[in-house]
Coordinates of C-alpha atoms in Angstrom, one line a residue:
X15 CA 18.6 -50.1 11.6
X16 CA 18.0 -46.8 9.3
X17 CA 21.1 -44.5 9.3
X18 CA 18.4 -42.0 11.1
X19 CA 16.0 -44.1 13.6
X20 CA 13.5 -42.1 15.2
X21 CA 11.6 -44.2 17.9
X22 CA 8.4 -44.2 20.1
X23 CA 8.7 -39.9 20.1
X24 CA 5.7 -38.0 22.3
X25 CA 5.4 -34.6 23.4
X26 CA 2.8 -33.0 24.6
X27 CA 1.7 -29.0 25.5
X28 CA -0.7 -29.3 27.9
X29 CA -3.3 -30.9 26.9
X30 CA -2.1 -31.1 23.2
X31 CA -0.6 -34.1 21.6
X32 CA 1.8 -32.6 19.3
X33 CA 3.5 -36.3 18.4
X34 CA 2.4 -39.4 19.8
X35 CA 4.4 -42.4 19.7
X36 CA 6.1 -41.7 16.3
X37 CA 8.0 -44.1 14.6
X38 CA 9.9 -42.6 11.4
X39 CA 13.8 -43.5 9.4
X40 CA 15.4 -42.5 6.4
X41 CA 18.7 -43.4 5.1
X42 CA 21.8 -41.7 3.4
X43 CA 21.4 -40.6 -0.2
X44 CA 17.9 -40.7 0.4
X45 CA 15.4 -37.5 0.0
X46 CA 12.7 -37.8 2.0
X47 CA 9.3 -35.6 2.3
X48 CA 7.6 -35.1 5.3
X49 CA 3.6 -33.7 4.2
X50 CA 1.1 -33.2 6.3
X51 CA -1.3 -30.3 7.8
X52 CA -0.4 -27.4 9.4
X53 CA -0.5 -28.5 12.8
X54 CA 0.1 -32.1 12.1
X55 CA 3.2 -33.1 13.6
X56 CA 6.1 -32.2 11.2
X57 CA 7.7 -28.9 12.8
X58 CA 7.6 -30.4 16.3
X59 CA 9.5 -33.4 15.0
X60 CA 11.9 -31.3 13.4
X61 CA 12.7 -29.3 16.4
X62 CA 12.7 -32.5 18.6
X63 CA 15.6 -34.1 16.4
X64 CA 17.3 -30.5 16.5
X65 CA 17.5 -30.3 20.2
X66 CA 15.3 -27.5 19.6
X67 CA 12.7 -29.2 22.1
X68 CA 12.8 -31.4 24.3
X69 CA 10.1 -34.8 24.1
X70 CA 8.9 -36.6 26.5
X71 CA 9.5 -39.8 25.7
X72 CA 11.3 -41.4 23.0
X73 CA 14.7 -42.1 21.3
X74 CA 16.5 -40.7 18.3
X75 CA 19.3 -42.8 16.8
X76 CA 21.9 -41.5 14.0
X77 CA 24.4 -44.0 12.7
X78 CA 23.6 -46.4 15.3
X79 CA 24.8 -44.4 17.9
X80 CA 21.8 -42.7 20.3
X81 CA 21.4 -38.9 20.0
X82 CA 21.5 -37.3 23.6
X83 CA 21.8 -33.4 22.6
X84 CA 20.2 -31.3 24.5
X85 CA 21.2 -28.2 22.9
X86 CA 20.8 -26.9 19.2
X87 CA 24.5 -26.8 18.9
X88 CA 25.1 -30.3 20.5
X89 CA 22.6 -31.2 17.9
X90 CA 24.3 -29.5 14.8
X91 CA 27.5 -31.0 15.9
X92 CA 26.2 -34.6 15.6
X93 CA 25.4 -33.6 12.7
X94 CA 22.0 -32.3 12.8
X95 CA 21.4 -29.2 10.1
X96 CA 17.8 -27.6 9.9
X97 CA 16.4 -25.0 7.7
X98 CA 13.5 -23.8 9.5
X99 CA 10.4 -22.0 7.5
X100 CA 11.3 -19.2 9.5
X101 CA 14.5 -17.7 9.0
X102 CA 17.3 -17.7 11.8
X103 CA 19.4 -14.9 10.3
X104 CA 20.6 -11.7 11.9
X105 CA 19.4 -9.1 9.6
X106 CA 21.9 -6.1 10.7
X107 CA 25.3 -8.2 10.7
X108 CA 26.6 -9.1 7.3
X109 CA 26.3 -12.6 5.4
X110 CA 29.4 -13.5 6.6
X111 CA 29.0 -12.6 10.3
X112 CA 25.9 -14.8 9.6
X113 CA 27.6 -17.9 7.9
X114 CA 30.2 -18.1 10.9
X115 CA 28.2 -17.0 13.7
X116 CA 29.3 -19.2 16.6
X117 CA 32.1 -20.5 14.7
X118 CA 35.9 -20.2 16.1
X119 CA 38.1 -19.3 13.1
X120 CA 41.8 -20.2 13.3
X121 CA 44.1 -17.3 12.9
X122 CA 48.0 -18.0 12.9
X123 CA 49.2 -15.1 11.5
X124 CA 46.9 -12.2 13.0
X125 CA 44.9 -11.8 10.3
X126 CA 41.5 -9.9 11.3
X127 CA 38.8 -11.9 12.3
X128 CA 36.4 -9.6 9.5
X129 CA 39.1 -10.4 6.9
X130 CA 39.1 -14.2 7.3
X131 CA 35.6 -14.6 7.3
X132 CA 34.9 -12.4 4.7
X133 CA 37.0 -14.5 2.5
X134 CA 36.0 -17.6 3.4
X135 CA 32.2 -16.4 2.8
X136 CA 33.6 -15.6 -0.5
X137 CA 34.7 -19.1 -1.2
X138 CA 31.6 -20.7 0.1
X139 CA 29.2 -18.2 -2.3
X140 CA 31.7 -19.2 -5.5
X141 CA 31.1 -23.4 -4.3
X142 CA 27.4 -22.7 -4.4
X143 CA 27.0 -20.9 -7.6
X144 CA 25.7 -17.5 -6.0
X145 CA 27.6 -14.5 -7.5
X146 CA 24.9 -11.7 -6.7
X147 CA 25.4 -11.6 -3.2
X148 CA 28.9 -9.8 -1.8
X149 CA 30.0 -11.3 2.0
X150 CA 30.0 -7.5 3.6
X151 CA 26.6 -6.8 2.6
X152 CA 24.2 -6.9 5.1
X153 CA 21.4 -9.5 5.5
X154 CA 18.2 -6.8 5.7
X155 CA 19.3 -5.1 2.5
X156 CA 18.8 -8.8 0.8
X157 CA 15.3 -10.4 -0.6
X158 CA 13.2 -12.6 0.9
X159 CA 14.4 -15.4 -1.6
X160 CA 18.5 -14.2 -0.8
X161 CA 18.2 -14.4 2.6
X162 CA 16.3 -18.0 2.3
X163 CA 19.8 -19.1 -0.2
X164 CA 22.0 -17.8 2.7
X165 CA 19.8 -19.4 5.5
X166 CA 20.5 -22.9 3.5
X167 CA 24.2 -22.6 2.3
X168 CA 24.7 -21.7 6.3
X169 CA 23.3 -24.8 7.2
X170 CA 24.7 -27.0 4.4
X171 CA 28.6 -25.8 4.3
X172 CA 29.0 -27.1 7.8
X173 CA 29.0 -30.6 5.7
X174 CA 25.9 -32.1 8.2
X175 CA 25.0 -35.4 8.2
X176 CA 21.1 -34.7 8.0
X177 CA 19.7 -31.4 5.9
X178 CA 16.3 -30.7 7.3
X179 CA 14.4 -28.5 4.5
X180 CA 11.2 -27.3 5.6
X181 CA 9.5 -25.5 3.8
X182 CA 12.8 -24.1 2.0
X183 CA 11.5 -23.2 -1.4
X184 CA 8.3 -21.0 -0.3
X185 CA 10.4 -18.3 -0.4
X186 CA 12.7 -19.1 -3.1
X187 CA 11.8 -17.9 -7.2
X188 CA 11.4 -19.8 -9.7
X189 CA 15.1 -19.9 -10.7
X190 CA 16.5 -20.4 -7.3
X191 CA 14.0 -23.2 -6.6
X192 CA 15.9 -24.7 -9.8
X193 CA 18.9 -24.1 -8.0
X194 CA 17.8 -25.8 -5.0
X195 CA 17.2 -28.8 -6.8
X196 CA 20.8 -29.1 -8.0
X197 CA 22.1 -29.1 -4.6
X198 CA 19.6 -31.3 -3.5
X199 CA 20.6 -33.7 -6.2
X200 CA 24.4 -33.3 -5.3
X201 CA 24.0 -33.9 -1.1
X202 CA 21.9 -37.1 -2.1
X203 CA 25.5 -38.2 -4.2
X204 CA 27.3 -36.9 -1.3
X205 CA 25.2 -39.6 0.7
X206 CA 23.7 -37.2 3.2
X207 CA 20.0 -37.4 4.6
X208 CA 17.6 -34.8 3.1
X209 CA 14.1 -34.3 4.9
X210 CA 12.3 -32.2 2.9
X211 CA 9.1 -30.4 4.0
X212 CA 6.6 -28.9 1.4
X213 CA 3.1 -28.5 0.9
X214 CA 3.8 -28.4 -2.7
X215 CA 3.2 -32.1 -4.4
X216 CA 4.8 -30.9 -7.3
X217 CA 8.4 -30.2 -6.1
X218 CA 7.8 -33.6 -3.4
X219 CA 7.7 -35.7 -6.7
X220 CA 10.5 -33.5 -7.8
X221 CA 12.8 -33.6 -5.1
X222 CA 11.8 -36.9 -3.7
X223 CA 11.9 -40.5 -3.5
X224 CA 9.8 -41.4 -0.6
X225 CA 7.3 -39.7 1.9
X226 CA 5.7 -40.0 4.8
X227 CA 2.6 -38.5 5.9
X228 CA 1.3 -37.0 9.5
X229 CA -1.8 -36.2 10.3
X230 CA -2.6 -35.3 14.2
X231 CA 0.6 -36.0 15.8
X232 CA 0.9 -39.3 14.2
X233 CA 3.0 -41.2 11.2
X234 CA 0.1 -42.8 9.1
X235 CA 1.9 -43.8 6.2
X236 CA 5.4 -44.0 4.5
X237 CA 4.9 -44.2 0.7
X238 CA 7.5 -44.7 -2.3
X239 CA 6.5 -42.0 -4.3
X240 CA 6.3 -43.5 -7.5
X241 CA 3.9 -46.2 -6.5
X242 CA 1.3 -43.7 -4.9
X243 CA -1.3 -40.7 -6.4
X244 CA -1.3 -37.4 -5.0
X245 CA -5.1 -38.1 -4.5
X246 CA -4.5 -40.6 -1.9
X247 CA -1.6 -38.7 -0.2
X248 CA -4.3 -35.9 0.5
X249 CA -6.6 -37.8 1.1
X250 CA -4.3 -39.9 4.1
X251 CA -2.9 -36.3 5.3
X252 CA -6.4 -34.7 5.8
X253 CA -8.0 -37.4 6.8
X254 CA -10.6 -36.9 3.9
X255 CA -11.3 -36.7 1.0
X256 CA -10.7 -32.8 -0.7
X257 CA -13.5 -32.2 -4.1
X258 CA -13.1 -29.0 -6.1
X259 CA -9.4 -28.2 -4.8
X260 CA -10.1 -24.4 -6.1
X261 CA -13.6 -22.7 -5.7
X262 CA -15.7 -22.4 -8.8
X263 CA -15.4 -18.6 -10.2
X264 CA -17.9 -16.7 -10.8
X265 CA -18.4 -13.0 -11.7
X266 CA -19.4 -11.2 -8.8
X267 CA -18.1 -7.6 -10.0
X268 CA -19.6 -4.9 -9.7
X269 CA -19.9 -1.6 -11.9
X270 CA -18.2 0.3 -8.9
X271 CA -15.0 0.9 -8.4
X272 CA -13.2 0.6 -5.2
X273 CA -9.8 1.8 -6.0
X274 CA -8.5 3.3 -8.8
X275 CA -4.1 3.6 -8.9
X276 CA -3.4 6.6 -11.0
X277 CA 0.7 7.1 -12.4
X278 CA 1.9 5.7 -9.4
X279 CA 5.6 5.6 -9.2
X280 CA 8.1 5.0 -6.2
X281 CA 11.9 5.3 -6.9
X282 CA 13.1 2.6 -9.2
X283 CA 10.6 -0.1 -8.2
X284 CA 7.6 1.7 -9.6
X285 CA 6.8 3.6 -13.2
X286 CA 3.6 4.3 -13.9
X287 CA 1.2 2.0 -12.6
X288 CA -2.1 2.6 -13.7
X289 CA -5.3 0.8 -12.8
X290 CA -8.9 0.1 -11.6
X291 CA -10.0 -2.8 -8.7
X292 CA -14.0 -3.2 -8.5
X293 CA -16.1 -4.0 -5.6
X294 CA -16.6 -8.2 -6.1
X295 CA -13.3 -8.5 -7.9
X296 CA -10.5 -10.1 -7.4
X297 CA -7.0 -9.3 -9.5
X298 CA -4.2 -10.8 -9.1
X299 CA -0.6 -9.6 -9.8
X300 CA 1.7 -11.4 -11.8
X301 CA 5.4 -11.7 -13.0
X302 CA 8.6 -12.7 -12.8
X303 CA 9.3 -12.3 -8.9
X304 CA 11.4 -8.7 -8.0
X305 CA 9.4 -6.9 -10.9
X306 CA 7.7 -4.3 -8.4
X307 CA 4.6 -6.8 -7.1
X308 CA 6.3 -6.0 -3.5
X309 CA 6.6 -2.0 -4.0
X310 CA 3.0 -1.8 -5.4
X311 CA 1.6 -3.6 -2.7
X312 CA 3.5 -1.6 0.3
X313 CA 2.6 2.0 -1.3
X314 CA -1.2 0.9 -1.5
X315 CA -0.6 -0.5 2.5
X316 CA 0.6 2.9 3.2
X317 CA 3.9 1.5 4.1
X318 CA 6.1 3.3 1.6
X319 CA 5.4 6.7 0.1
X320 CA 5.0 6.9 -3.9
X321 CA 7.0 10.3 -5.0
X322 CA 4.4 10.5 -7.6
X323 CA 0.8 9.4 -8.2
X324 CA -2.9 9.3 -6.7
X325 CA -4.4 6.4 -5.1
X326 CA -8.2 7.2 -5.5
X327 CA -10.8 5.3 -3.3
X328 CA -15.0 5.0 -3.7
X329 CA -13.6 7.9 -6.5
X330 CA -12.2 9.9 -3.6
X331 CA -8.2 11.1 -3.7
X332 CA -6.6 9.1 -0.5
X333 CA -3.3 10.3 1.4
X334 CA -1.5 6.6 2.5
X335 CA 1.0 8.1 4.6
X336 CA 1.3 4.9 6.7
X337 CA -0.2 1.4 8.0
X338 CA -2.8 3.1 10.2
X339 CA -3.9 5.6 7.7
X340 CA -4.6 3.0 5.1
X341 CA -6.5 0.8 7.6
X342 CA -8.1 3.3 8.9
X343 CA -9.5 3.5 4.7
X344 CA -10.3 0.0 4.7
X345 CA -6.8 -1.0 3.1
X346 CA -5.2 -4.1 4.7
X347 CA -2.1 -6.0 3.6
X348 CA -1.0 -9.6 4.5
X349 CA 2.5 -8.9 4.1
X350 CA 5.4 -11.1 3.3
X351 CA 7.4 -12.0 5.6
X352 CA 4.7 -12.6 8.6
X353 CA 7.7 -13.7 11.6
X354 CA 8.9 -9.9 11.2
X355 CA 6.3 -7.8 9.5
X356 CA 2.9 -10.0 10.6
X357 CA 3.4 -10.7 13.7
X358 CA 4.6 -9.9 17.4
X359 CA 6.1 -13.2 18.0
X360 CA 6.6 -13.1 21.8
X361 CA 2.9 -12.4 22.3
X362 CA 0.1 -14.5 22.6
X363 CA -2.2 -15.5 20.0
X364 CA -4.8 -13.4 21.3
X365 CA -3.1 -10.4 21.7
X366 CA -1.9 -10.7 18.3
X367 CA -5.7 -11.3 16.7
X368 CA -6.4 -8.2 18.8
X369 CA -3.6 -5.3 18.0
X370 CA -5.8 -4.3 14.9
X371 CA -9.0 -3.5 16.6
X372 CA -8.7 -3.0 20.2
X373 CA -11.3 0.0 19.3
X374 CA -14.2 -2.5 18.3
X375 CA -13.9 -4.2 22.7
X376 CA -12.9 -0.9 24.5
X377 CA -15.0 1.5 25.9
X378 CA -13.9 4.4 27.9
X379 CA -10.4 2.9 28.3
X380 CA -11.9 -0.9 29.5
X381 CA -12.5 -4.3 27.5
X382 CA -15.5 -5.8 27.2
X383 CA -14.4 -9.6 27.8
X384 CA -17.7 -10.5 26.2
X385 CA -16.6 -8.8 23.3
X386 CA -13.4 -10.0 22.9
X387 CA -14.1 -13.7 23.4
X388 CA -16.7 -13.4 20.7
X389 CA -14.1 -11.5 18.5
X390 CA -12.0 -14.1 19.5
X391 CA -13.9 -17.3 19.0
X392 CA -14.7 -16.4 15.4
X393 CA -11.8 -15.6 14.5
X394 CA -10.3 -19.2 15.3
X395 CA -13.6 -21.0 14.0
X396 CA -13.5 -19.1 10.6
X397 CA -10.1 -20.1 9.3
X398 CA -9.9 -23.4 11.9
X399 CA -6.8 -22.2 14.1
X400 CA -4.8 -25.0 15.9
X401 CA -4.3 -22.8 18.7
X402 CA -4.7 -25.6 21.8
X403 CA -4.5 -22.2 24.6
X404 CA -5.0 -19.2 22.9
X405 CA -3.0 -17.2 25.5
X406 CA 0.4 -19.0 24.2
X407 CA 2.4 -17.5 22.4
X408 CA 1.8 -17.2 18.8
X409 CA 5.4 -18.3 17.7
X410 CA 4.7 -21.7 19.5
X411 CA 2.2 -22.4 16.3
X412 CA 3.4 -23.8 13.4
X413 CA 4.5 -22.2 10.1
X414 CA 0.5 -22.3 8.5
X415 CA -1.5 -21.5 11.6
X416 CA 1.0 -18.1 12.2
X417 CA -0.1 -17.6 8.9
X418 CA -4.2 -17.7 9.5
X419 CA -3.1 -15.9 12.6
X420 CA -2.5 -12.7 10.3
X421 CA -5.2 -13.2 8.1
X422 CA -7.7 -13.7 10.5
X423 CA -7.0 -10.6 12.7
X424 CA -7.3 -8.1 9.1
X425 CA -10.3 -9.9 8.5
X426 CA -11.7 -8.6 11.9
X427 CA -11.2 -4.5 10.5
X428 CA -13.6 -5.9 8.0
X429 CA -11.8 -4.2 5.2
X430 CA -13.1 -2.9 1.8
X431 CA -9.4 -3.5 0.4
X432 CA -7.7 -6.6 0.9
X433 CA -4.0 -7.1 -0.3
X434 CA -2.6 -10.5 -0.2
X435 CA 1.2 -11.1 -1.0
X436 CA 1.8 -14.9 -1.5
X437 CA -0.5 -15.4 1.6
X438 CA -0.4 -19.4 0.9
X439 CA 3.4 -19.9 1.2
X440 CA 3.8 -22.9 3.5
X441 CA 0.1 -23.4 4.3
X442 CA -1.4 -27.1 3.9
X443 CA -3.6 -28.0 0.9
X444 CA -6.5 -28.0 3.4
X445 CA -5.9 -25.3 4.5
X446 CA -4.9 -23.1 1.0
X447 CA -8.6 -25.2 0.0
X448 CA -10.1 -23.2 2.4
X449 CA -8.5 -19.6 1.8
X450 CA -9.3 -19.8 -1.2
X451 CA -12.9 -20.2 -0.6
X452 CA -12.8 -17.5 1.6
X453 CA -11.0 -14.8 -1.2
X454 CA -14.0 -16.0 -3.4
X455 CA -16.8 -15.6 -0.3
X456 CA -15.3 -12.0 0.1
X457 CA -15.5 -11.4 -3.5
X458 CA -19.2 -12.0 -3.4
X459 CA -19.9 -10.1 -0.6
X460 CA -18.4 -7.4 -2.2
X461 CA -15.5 -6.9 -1.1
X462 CA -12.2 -6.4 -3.5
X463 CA -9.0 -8.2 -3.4
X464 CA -5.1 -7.9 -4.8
X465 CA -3.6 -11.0 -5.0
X466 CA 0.5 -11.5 -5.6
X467 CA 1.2 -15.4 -5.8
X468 CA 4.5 -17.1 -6.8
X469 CA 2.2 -19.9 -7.8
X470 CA 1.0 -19.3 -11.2
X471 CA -1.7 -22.0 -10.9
X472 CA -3.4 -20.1 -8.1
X473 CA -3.5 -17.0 -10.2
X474 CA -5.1 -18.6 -12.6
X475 CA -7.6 -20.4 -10.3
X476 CA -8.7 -17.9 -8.2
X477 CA -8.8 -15.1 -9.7
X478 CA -10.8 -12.9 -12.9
X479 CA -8.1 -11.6 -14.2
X480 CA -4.1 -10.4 -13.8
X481 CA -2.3 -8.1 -13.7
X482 CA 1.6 -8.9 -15.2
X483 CA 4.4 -7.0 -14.1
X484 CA 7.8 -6.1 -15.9
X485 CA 10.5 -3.6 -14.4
X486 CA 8.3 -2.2 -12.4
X487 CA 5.4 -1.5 -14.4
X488 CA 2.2 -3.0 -15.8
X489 CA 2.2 -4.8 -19.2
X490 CA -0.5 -6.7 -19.6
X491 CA -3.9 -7.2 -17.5
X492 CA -5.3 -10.7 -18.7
X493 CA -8.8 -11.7 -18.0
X494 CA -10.8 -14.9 -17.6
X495 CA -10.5 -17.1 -21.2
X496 CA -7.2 -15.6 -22.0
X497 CA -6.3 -16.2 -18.1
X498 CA -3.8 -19.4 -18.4
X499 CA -0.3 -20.0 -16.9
X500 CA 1.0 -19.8 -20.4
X501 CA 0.0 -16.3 -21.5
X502 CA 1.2 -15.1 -18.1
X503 CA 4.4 -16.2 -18.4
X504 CA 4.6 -14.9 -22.1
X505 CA 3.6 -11.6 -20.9
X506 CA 6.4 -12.1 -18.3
X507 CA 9.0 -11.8 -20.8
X508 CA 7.8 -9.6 -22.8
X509 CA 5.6 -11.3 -25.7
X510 CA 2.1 -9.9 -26.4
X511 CA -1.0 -12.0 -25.3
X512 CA -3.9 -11.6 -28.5

């Protein structure tokens, strides 16, 4: 037996089959991908060997010895450790209230409670190499990438038999994803289990050894990685095979220009920023991450106020005061973190694809349920939501589909403006196949686009040209055959592109 045995696992939602019959093992000092669709299997695995949810039939063994928790912490006490895609932290307590939430600290000599932990969180930081984060500071004045560190070093430090990963470095940058992989490398010496989840095939060879695949609730394949092409992983997750990965580009800009970004400066994250965006374009932003990509797209949403600047649109001066104002200009963002800034998570998937443009199915204070089912049904046919009942609640879809979830209900204000900030992290390769076809659709019908990617490769692939920031200002805007991953990252740190 597999030092983790999982055996014969179903659960169903009604009248979805989220796992059915699923056999899967790994072993200590062994790092093992899970890949598969959004939808396929993998987070309701996860949760199921977490005590997160329950299954309905099935056995989960670890050691030899059968796993009967019922209860997230009963789980993490066996020895279970997850790092869900979404994070779990408490943004207005500090890191260290985070790192020991739940945790009974000794105290012999009535020490405060603050004190102890505070040190302790200290120690931990210095174990994992992270020195820019202090233990009193408080989780919601962190990054996106800091709080993602945290969110694994919580899990990890409680020395867990199995690390769950999923989807752990879709937040990270470039230079924490490095850092990743160095701890990845040391719990496989420490002969721990690592499950690692990513949609990424590049960091699965990286980090991995072996993988198995899902696809519709089911384990159809475990594969040693260096005996198998990414071509026929794809093509066993989706079921099919996946020609032209990224859409062919073609010009479709116009000599209009939708928005035009005139000295646009916002405290220290902006300086500056000048710049045009036709209609049929689509311009991407580029950069080290933290160099202002955020900021630019937030004052453009109308959810931060530039002390200095115009924002011009169809030639027209704009005032962006907030969300709705923007909107109502045909300026929508897909913002980054969609759990807390996307999304509603206690409501259902419908009223979430609705919030936007309850305007477009009321009339004189009523719905028009024709209206909204139409509304409805396209929305979930465009982009292929895995919603089984669209009245459950949005947070009971997986990482991915949350993620269409936002993009599809913009889509409804049929804006003239889109702004995308990493819209693909932790979204399938189907599904990023089809996303992209859609930026490029949009493009041609006119429509203009921002694009902020971690992934330099989509930059490069979707997009006409870039725009690459540096401390919080524009240095370079490169265009179609001076538009590789190498002259980006040269004009990252500061070289000149010719």
């Amino acid at each position: 037996m597999a030092d983790l045995e999982i055996k014969g696992l179903s659960k169903q939602f009604g009248g979805i089959k989220a796992l059915s019959d699923v056999n899967f093992s790994a072993n200590s000092g062994e790092v093992h991908a899970l890949l598969g669709e959004n939808g396929a299997g993998k987070s309701t695995l996860i949760k199921c060997l977490g005590a997160c949810q329950s299954y309905d039939t099935g056995e989960i063994f670890l050691e030899g010895k059968k796993m009967t928790a019922v209860h997230p912490k009963e789980a993490m006490d066996a020895g279970i450790g997850i790092v869900f895609q979404e994070l779990s932290l408490i943004p207005n307590i500090s890191v260290a209230e985070n790192l020991f939430l739940g945790i009974d600290v000794k105290n012999r000599f009535s020490i405060s409670r603050k004190k102890i932990i505070n040190e302790k969180t200290k120690q931990i930081l210095k174990e994992f190499e992270i020195e820019d984060i202090h233990p009193e500071t408080k989780v919601g004045e962190l990054t996106l990438s800091e709080k993602q560190m945290i969110e694994i070093v919580k899990v990890v430090s409680r020395n867990t038999k199995v690390v769950v990963l999923d989807e752990a470095t879709s937040a990270l940058t470039t230079n924490r994803v490095e850092w990743l992989l160095k701890l990845v490398r040391k719990l496989k010496e420490e002969k721990r289990i690592i499950i690692f989840i990513s949609h990424r095939m590049g960091e699965i060879r990286e980090f991995c050894s072996v993988v198995t695949v899902f696809r519709n609730g089911e384990n159809v394949g475990t594969y040693d990685l260096d005996k198998v092409e990414n071509d026929e992983l794809i093509t066993t997750m989706l079921g099919r095979k996946v020609t032209g990965y990224y859409p062919e580009k073609v010009n479709t800009k116009q000599n209009r220009v939708a928005l035009e970004v005139k000295n646009l400066s916002f405290e220290n994250y902006l300086e500056n920023i000048n710049f045009q965006l036709s209609y049929g374009e689509v311009v991407g932003i580029g950069g080290l991450a933290g160099q202002g990509q955020n900021s630019l797209l937030l004052a453009l949403s109308g959810c931060v106020k530039a002390q200095k600047g115009e924002i011009l649109l169809d030639g027209k001066p704009v005032k962006l005061g907030n969300p709705k104002q923007a909107m109502d200009h045909g300026i929508v963002l897909v913002p980054e973190e969609r759990a807390t800034e996307g999304l509603v998570l206690e409501l259902s998937i419908a009223d979430n694809l609705l919030l936007p443009c309850l305007s477009k199915i009321t009339r004189a204070g009523f719905i028009d349920r024709q209206k909204e089912k139409k509304l409805l049904d396209h929305a979930v046919e465009s982009l292929s939501i895995k919603v089984g009942d669209i009245q459950n609640p949005v947070k009971s879809l997986s990482g991915g589909n949350q993620q269409k979830v936002v993009l599809a209900k913009l889509m409804m204000l049929e804006p003239k403006v889109l702004l995308l900030y990493d819209f693909t992290r932790g979204v399938d390769v189907g599904t990023k196949n089809v996303m992209f076809e859609l930026v490029r659709d949009l493009a041609a019908q006119g429509n203009c686009i921002l694009f902020y990617s971690t992934d330099i490769e989509e930059l490069v692939n979707v997009c006409d040209r870039v725009l690459v920031m540096d401390g919080g200002k524009i240095r370079a805007s490169i265009a179609w055959e001076k538009l590789t991953q190498e002259n980006i990252l040269r004009s990252s740190v500061g070289e000149n592109v010719q």
